[in-house]
Coordinates of C-alpha atoms and ligand atoms in Angstrom, one line a residue:
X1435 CA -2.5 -30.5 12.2
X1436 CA 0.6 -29.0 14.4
X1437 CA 0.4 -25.3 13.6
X1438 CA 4.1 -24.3 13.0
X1439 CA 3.3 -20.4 13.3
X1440 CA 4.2 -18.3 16.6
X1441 CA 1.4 -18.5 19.6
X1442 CA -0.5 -16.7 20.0
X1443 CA -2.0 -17.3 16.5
X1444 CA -1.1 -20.8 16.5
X1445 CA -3.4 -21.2 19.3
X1446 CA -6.6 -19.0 18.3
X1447 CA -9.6 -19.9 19.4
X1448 CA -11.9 -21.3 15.6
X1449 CA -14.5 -18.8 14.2
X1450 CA -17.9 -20.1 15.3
X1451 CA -19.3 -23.1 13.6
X1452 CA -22.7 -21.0 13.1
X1453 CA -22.4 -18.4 10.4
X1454 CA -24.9 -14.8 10.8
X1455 CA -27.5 -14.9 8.5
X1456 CA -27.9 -11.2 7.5
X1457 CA -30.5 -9.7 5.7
X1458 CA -29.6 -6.4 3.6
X1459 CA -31.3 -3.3 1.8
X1460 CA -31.5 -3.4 -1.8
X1461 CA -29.0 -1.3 -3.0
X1462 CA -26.1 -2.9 -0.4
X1463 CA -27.7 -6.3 -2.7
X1464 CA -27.3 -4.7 -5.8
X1465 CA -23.5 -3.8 -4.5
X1466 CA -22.6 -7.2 -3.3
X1467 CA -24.2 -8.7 -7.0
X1468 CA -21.8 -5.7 -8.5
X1469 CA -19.1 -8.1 -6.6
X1470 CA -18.0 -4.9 -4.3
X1471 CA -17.1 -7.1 -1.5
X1472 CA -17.8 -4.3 1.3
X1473 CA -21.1 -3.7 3.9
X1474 CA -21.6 -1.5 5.7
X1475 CA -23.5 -1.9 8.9
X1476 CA -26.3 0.5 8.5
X1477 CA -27.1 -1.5 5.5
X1478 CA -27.9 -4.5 7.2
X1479 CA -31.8 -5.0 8.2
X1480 CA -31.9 -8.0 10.4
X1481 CA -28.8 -10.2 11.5
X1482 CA -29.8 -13.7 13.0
X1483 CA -27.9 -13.1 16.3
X1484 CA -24.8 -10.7 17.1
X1485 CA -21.8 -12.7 15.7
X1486 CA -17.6 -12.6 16.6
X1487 CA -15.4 -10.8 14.3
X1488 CA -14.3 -13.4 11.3
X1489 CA -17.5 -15.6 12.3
X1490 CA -18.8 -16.0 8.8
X1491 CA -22.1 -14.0 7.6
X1492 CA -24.4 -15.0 5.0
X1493 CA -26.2 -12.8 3.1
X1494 CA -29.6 -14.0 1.3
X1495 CA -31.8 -11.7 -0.2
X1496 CA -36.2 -11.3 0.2
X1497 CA -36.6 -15.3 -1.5
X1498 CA -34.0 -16.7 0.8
X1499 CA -31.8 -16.6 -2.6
X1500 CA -27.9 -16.7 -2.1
X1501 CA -26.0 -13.2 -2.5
X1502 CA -22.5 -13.6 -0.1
X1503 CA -20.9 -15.0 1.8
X1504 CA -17.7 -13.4 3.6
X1505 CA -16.3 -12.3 7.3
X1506 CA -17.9 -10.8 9.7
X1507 CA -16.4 -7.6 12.1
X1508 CA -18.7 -6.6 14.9
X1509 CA -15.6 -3.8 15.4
X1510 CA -15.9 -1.9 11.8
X1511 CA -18.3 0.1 9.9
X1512 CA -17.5 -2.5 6.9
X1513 CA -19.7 -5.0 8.5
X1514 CA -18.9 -7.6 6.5
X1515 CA -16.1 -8.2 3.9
X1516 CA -17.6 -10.6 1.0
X1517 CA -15.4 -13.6 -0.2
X1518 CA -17.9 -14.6 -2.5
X1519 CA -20.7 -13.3 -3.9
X1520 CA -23.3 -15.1 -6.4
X1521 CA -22.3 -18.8 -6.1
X1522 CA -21.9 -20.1 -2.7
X1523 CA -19.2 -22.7 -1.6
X1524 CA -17.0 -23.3 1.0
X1525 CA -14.7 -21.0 3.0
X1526 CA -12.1 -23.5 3.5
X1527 CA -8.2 -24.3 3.0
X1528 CA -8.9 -25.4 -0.6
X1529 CA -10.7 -22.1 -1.3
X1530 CA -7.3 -19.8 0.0
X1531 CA -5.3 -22.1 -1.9
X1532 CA -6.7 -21.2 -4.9
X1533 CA -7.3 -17.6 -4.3
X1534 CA -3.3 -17.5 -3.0
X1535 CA -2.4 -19.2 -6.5
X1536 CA -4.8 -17.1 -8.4
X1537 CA -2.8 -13.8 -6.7
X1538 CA 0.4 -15.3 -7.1
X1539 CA 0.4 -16.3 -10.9
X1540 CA -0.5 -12.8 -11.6
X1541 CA 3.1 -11.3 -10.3
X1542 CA 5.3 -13.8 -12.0
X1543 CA 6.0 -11.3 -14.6
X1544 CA 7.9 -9.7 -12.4
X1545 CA 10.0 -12.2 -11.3
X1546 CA 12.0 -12.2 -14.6
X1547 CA 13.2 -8.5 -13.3
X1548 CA 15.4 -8.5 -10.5
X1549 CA 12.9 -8.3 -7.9
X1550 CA 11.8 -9.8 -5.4
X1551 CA 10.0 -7.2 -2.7
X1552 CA 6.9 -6.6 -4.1
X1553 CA 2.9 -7.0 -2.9
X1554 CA 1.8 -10.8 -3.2
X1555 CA -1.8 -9.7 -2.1
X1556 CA -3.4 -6.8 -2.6
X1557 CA -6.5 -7.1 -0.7
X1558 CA -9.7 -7.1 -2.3
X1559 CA -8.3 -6.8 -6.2
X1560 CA -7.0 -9.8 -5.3
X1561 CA -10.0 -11.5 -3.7
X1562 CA -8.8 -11.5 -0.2
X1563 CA -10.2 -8.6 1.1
X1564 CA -9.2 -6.6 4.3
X1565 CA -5.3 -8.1 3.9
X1566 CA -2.3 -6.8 2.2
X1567 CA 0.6 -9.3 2.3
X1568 CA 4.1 -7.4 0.9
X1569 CA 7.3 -10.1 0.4
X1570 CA 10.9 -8.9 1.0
X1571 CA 12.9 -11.6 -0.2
X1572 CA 11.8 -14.8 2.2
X1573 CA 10.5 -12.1 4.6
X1574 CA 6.5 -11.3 3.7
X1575 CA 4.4 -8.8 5.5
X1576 CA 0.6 -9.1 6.8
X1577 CA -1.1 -6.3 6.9
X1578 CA -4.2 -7.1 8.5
X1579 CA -7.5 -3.9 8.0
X1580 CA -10.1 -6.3 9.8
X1581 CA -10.1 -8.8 13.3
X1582 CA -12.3 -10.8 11.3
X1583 CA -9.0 -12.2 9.4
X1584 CA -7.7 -13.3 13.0
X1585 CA -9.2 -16.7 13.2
X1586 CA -8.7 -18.0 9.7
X1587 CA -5.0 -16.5 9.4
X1588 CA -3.4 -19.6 10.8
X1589 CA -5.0 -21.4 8.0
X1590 CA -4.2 -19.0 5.7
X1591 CA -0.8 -18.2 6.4
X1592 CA 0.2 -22.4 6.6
X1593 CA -1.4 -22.1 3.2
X1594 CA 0.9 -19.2 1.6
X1595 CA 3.9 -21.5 2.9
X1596 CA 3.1 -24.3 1.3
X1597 CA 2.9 -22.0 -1.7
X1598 CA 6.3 -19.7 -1.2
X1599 CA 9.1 -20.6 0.0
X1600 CA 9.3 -18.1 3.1
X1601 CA 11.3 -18.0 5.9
X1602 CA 9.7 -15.5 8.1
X1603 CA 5.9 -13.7 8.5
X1604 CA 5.6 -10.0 9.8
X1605 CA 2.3 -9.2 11.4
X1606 CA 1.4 -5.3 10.7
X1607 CA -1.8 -3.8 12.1
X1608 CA -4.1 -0.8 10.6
X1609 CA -4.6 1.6 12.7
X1610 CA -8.4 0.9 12.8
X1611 CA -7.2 -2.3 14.0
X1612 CA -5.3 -0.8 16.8
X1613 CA -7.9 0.4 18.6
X1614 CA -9.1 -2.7 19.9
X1615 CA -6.2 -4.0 21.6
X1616 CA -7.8 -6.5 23.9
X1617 CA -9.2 -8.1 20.5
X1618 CA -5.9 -8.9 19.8
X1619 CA -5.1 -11.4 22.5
X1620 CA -1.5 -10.7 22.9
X1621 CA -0.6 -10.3 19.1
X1622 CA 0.4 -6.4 18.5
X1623 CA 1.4 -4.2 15.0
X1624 CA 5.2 -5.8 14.2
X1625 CA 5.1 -9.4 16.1
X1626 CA 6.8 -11.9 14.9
X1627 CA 4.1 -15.0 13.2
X1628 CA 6.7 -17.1 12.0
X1629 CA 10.6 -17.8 11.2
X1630 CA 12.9 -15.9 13.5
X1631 CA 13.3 -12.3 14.8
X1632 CA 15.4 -9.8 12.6
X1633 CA 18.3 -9.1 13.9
X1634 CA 20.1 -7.7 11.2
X1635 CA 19.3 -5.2 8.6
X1636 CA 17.0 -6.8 5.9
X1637 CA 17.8 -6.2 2.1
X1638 CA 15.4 -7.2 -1.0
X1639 CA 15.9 -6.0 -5.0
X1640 CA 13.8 -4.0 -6.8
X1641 CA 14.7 -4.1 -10.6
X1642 CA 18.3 -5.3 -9.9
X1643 CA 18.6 -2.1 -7.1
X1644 CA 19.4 -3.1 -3.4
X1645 CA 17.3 -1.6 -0.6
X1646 CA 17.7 -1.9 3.4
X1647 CA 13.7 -2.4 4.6
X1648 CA 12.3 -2.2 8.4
X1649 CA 9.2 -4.0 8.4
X1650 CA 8.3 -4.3 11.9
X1651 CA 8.2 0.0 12.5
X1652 CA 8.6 1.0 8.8
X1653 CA 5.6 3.3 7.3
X1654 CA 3.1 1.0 5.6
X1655 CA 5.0 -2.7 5.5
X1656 CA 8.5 -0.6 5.0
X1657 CA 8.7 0.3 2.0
X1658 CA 6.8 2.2 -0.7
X1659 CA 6.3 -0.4 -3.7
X1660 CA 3.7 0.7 -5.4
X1661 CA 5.9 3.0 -7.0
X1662 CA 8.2 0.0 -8.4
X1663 CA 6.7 1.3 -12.4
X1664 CA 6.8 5.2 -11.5
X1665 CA 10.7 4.5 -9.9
X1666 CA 11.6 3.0 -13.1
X1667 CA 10.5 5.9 -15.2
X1668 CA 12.2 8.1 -13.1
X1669 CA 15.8 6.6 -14.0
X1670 CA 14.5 7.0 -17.7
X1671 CA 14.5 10.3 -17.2
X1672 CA 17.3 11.3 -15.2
X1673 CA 20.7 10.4 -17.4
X1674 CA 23.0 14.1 -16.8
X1675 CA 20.4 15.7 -14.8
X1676 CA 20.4 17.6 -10.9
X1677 CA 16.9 15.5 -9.4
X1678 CA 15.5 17.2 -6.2
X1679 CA 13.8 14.3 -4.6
X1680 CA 10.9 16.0 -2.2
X1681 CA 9.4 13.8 0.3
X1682 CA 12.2 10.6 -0.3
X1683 CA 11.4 8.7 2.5
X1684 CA 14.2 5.8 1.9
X1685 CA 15.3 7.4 -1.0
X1686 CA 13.9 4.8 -3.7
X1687 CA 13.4 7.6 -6.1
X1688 CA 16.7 9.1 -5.5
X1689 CA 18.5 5.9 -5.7
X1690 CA 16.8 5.0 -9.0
X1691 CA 17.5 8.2 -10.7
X1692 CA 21.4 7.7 -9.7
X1693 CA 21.5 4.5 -11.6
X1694 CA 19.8 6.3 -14.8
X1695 CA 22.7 8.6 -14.5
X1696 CA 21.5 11.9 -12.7
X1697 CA 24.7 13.9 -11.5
X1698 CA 23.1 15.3 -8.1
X1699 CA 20.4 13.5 -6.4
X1700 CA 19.5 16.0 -3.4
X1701 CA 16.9 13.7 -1.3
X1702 CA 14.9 16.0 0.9
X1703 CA 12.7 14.6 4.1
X1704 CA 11.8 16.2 7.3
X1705 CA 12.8 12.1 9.2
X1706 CA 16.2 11.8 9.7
X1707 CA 16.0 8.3 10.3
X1708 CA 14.6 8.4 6.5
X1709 CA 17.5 10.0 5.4
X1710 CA 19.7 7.8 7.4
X1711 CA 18.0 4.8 5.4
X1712 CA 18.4 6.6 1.8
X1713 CA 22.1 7.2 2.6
X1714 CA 22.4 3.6 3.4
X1715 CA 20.3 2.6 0.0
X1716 CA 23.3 4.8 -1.8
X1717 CA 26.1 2.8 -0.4
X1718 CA 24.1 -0.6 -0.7
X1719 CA 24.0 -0.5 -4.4
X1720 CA 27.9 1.3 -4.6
X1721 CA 28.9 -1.6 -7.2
X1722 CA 26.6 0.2 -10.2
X1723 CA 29.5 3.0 -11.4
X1724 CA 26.6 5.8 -12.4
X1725 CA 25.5 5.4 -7.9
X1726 CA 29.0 5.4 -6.8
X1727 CA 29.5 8.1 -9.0
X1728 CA 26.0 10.4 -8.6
X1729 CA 26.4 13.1 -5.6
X1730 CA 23.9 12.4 -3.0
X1731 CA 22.9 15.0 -0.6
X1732 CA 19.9 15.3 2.0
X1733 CA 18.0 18.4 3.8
X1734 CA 16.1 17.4 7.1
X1735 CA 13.4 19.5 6.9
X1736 CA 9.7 20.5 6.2
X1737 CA 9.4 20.5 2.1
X1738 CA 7.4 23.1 1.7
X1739 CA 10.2 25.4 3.8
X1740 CA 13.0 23.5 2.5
X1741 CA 11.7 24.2 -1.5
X1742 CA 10.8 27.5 -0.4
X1743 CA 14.0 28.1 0.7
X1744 CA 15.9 26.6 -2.4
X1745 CA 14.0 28.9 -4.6
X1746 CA 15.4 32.2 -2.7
X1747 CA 18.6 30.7 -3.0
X1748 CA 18.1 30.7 -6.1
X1749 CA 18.7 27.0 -6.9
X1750 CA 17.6 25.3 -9.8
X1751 CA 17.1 21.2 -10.9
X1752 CA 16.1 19.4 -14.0
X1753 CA 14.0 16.9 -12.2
X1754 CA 11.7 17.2 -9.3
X1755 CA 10.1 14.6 -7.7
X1756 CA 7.2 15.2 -5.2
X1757 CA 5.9 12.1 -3.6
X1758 CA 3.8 13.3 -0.3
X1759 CA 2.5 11.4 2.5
X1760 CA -1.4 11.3 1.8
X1761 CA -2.9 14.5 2.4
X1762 CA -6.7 13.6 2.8
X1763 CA -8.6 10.2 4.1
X1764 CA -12.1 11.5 4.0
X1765 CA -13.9 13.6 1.6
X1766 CA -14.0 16.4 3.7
X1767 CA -10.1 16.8 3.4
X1768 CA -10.2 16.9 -0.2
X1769 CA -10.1 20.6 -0.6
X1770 CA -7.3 21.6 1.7
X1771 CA -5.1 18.6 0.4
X1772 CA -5.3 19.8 -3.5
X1773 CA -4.3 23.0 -1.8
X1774 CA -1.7 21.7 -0.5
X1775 CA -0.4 19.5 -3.7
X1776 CA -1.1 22.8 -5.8
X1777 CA 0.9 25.1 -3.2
X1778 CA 4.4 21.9 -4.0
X1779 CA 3.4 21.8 -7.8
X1780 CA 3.9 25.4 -7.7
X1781 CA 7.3 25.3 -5.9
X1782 CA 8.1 22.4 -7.9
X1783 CA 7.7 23.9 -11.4
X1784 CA 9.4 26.8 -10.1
X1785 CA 12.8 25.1 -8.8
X1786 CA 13.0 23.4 -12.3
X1787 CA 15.4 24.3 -15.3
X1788 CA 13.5 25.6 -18.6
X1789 CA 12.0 22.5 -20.4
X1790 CA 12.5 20.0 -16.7
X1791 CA 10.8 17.1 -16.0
X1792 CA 8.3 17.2 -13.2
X1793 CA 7.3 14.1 -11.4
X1794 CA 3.9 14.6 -9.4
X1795 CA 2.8 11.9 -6.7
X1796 CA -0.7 11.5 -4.6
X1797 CA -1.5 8.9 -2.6
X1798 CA -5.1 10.5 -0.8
X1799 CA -7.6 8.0 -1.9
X1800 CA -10.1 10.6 -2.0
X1801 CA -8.5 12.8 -4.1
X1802 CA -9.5 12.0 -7.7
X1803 CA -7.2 11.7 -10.4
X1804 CA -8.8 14.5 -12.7
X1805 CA -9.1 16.9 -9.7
X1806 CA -5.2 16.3 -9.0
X1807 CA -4.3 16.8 -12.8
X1808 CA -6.7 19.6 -12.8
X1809 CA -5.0 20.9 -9.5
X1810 CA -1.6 20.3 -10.5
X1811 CA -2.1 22.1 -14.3
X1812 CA -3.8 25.2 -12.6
X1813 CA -1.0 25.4 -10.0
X1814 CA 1.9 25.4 -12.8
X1815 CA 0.2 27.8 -14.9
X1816 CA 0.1 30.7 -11.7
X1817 CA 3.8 29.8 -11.1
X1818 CA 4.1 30.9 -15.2
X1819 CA 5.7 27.4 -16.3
X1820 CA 2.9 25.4 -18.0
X1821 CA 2.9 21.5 -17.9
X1822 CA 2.9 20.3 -21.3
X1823 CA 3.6 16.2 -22.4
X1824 CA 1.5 15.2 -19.6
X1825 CA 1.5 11.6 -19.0
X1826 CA -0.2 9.9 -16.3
X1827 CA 0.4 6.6 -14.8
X1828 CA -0.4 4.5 -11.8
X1829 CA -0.1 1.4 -9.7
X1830 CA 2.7 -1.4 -10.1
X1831 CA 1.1 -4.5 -11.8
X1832 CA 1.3 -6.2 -8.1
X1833 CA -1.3 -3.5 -6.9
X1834 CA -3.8 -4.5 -9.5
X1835 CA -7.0 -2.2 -9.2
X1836 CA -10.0 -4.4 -9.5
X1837 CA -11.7 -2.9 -6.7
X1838 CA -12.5 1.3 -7.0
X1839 CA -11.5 1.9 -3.7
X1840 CA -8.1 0.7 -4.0
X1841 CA -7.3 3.1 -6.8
X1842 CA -5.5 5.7 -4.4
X1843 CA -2.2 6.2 -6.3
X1844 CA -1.8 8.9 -9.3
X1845 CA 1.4 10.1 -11.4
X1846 CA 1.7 13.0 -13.6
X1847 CA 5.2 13.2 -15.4
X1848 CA 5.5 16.5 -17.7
X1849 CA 7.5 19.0 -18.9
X1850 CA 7.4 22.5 -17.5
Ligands
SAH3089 N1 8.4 9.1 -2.0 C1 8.6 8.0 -1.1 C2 7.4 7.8 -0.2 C3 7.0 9.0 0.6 S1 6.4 8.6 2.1 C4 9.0 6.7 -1.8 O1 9.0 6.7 -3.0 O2 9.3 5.8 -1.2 C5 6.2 10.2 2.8 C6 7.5 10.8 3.4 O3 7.2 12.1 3.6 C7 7.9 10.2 4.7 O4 9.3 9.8 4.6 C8 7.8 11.4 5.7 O5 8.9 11.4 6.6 C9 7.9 12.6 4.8 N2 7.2 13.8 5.2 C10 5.9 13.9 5.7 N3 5.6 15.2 5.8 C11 6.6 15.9 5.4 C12 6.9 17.3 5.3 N4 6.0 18.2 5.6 N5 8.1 17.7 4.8 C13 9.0 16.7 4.5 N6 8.8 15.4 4.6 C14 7.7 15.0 5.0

């Protein structure tokens, strides 16, 4: 078959026709039964020779018994990603069909709402582990966490187009990834896979809202969408009120609580080019009266300053929004990033109105979600403005959390 994707993927070289046959330590057994589709290296015992990342690996366990089967990176401390564990079968066309369908069929609920940028494939809740693919109207996004996808993505990829009707594939790299640049044999973070280049701002719609996406330099594939649910209960909140928007990035939040009818939506970044996008967002969706008619104003600077530096002005808001960046990526950063998150929960609670809404966002995977209520509770109680009506929520239904590891996002809204 004539590969209709952009060398050079079209023309990668196949995955070996002779899979590694590992052998494995009890516990990384009892993990794979579990169906946690990561091993690590120093849990493998023997491998039959040293394979190429996305060769396949086998894993059998003491009676030659079946346990995995899944791809193979010499280049990562997850030595092996499983596709499937306790049955073997094939890893073929036919088996991403059906795992692409399987993913797929999950998110047409959403397709009923008004949008159409949202995640298609979230990795390993999704059976597909090591890949993230995010849609923008025809435009989808690959984000690739492992070299061992590299030599089955043109199959995979001529798969998800016979399955959606796309008109252009992103390739985005993990930084992991990165660092192996001569792996990559001429494909880098933002090439181009399929359809042609972008050459003018790209728009999708989340919940009949307009946003403006770069998703060739954007942060993540350009544009934050696990927060699709959290965004929505923002404009719930916001009919009347002044938002401060901490941390806006595009300004989704900020655009959202303008449609739920917030007077004064002060988005606050330290990117300009963020701010740029948000004010662009604004004028994008200037047909909805309560956006046209919201105030918008941005602050380029360091939130912790800026907030700081509202509060001795002595300004005031009835909703605040803090959505970080992710503080901590190993355990060892846990402690200084809930400092951090209690040090903006206390400037937060303390910018608000009597009886305001508080909106509290982490993304650090490590951080766990009673240490970050716990954190977030203490912190409001030195600042003298208890949270009370706590309600905590998570992930969009398109980041769906069969897999511990990807539950990294938590969201307290309360009262303070
Ligand atoms: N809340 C956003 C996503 C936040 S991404 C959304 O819903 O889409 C993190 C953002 O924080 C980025 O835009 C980054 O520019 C900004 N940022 C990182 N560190 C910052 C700091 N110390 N002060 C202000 N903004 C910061």
């Amino acid at each position: 078959m004539t590969s209709f994707l952009h060398p050079p993927l079209s023309a990668w070289p196949h995955c070996s026709a002779k899979p590694v046959k590992l052998q494995v330590t009890n516990s990384a057994m009892a993990t794979l039964h579990r169906g946690h589709p990561w091993l690590y290296a120093e849990r493998i015992k023997s491998e039959s020779h040293q394979g190429q990342p996305g060769d396949l690996a086998v894993v059998f366990d003491g009676k030659r018994r079946f346990v995995a089967v899944g791809l193979y990176d010499p280049l990562s401390a997850i030595r092996m990603r499983a596709l499937r564990t306790s049955k073997p079968g094939p890893i073929d066309r036919a088996f991403f069909a059906e795992r692409i369908a399987l993913a797929l069929a999950r998110r047409l609920p959403l397709l009923t709402t008004g949008t159409d940028g949202y995640r298609m494939i979230h990795g390993e809740s999704d059976g597909i582990p090591g890949m993230a693919v995010d849609r923008y109207g025809e435009t989808a996004v690959v984000k690739l966490y492992t070299h061992a996808w590299l030599p089955h993505l043109r199959d995979f990829l001529e798969i998800l187009l016979e399955q959606q009707p796309l008109t252009r594939i992103v390739l985005r790299l993990s930084r992991g990834m990165k660092q192996y640049p001569e792996e990559l044999r001429g494909l880098a973070d933002g090439h181009l896979l399929y359809g042609e280049p972008i050459t003018a701002p790209l728009t999708f719609r989340e919940n009949g809202l307009h946003f403006e996406v770069d998703p060739v330099h954007g942060q993540k594939t350009g544009f934050f969408l696990d927060q699709r649910d959290n965004r929505a209960r923002v404009e719930q909140l916001a009919a009347g009120k002044r938002v401060l928007n901490a941390f806006s990035y595009n300004g989704g939040f900020s655009v959202a609580a303008a449609r739920g009818g917030a007077l004064e939506v002060t988005s606050l970044d330290q990117s300009g080019p963020a701010l740029a996008s948000s004010r662009r967002n604004f004028a994008l969706n200037a047909e909805v009266p309560a956006i046209a008619a919201a105030h918008h104003l941005t602050i380029e600077d360091d939130a912790f300053n800026a907030m700081a530096e509202l509060l001795k002005q002595g300004r005031k808001y009835d909703l605040v929004i803090i959505d970080p960046p992710a503080f901590a990526v190993r355990r060892t950063q846990v402690k200084e990033a809930l400092a951090s998150y209690g040090r903006l929960a206390h400037l937060g609670v303390s910018l608000l109105t009597a009886g305001g809404d508080i909106v509290l966002a982490s993304c650090s995977s490590p951080v766990s979600p009673g240490a970050f209520r716990q954190t977030m509770c203490d912190a409001a109680i030195r600042a003298g403005r208890p949270l009370s009506r706590i309600v905590e929520t998570g992930h969009a239904l398109d980041h769906p959390l069969d897999f511990a590891e990807s539950r990294y996002l938590k969201c307290l809204f309360a009262k303070a």
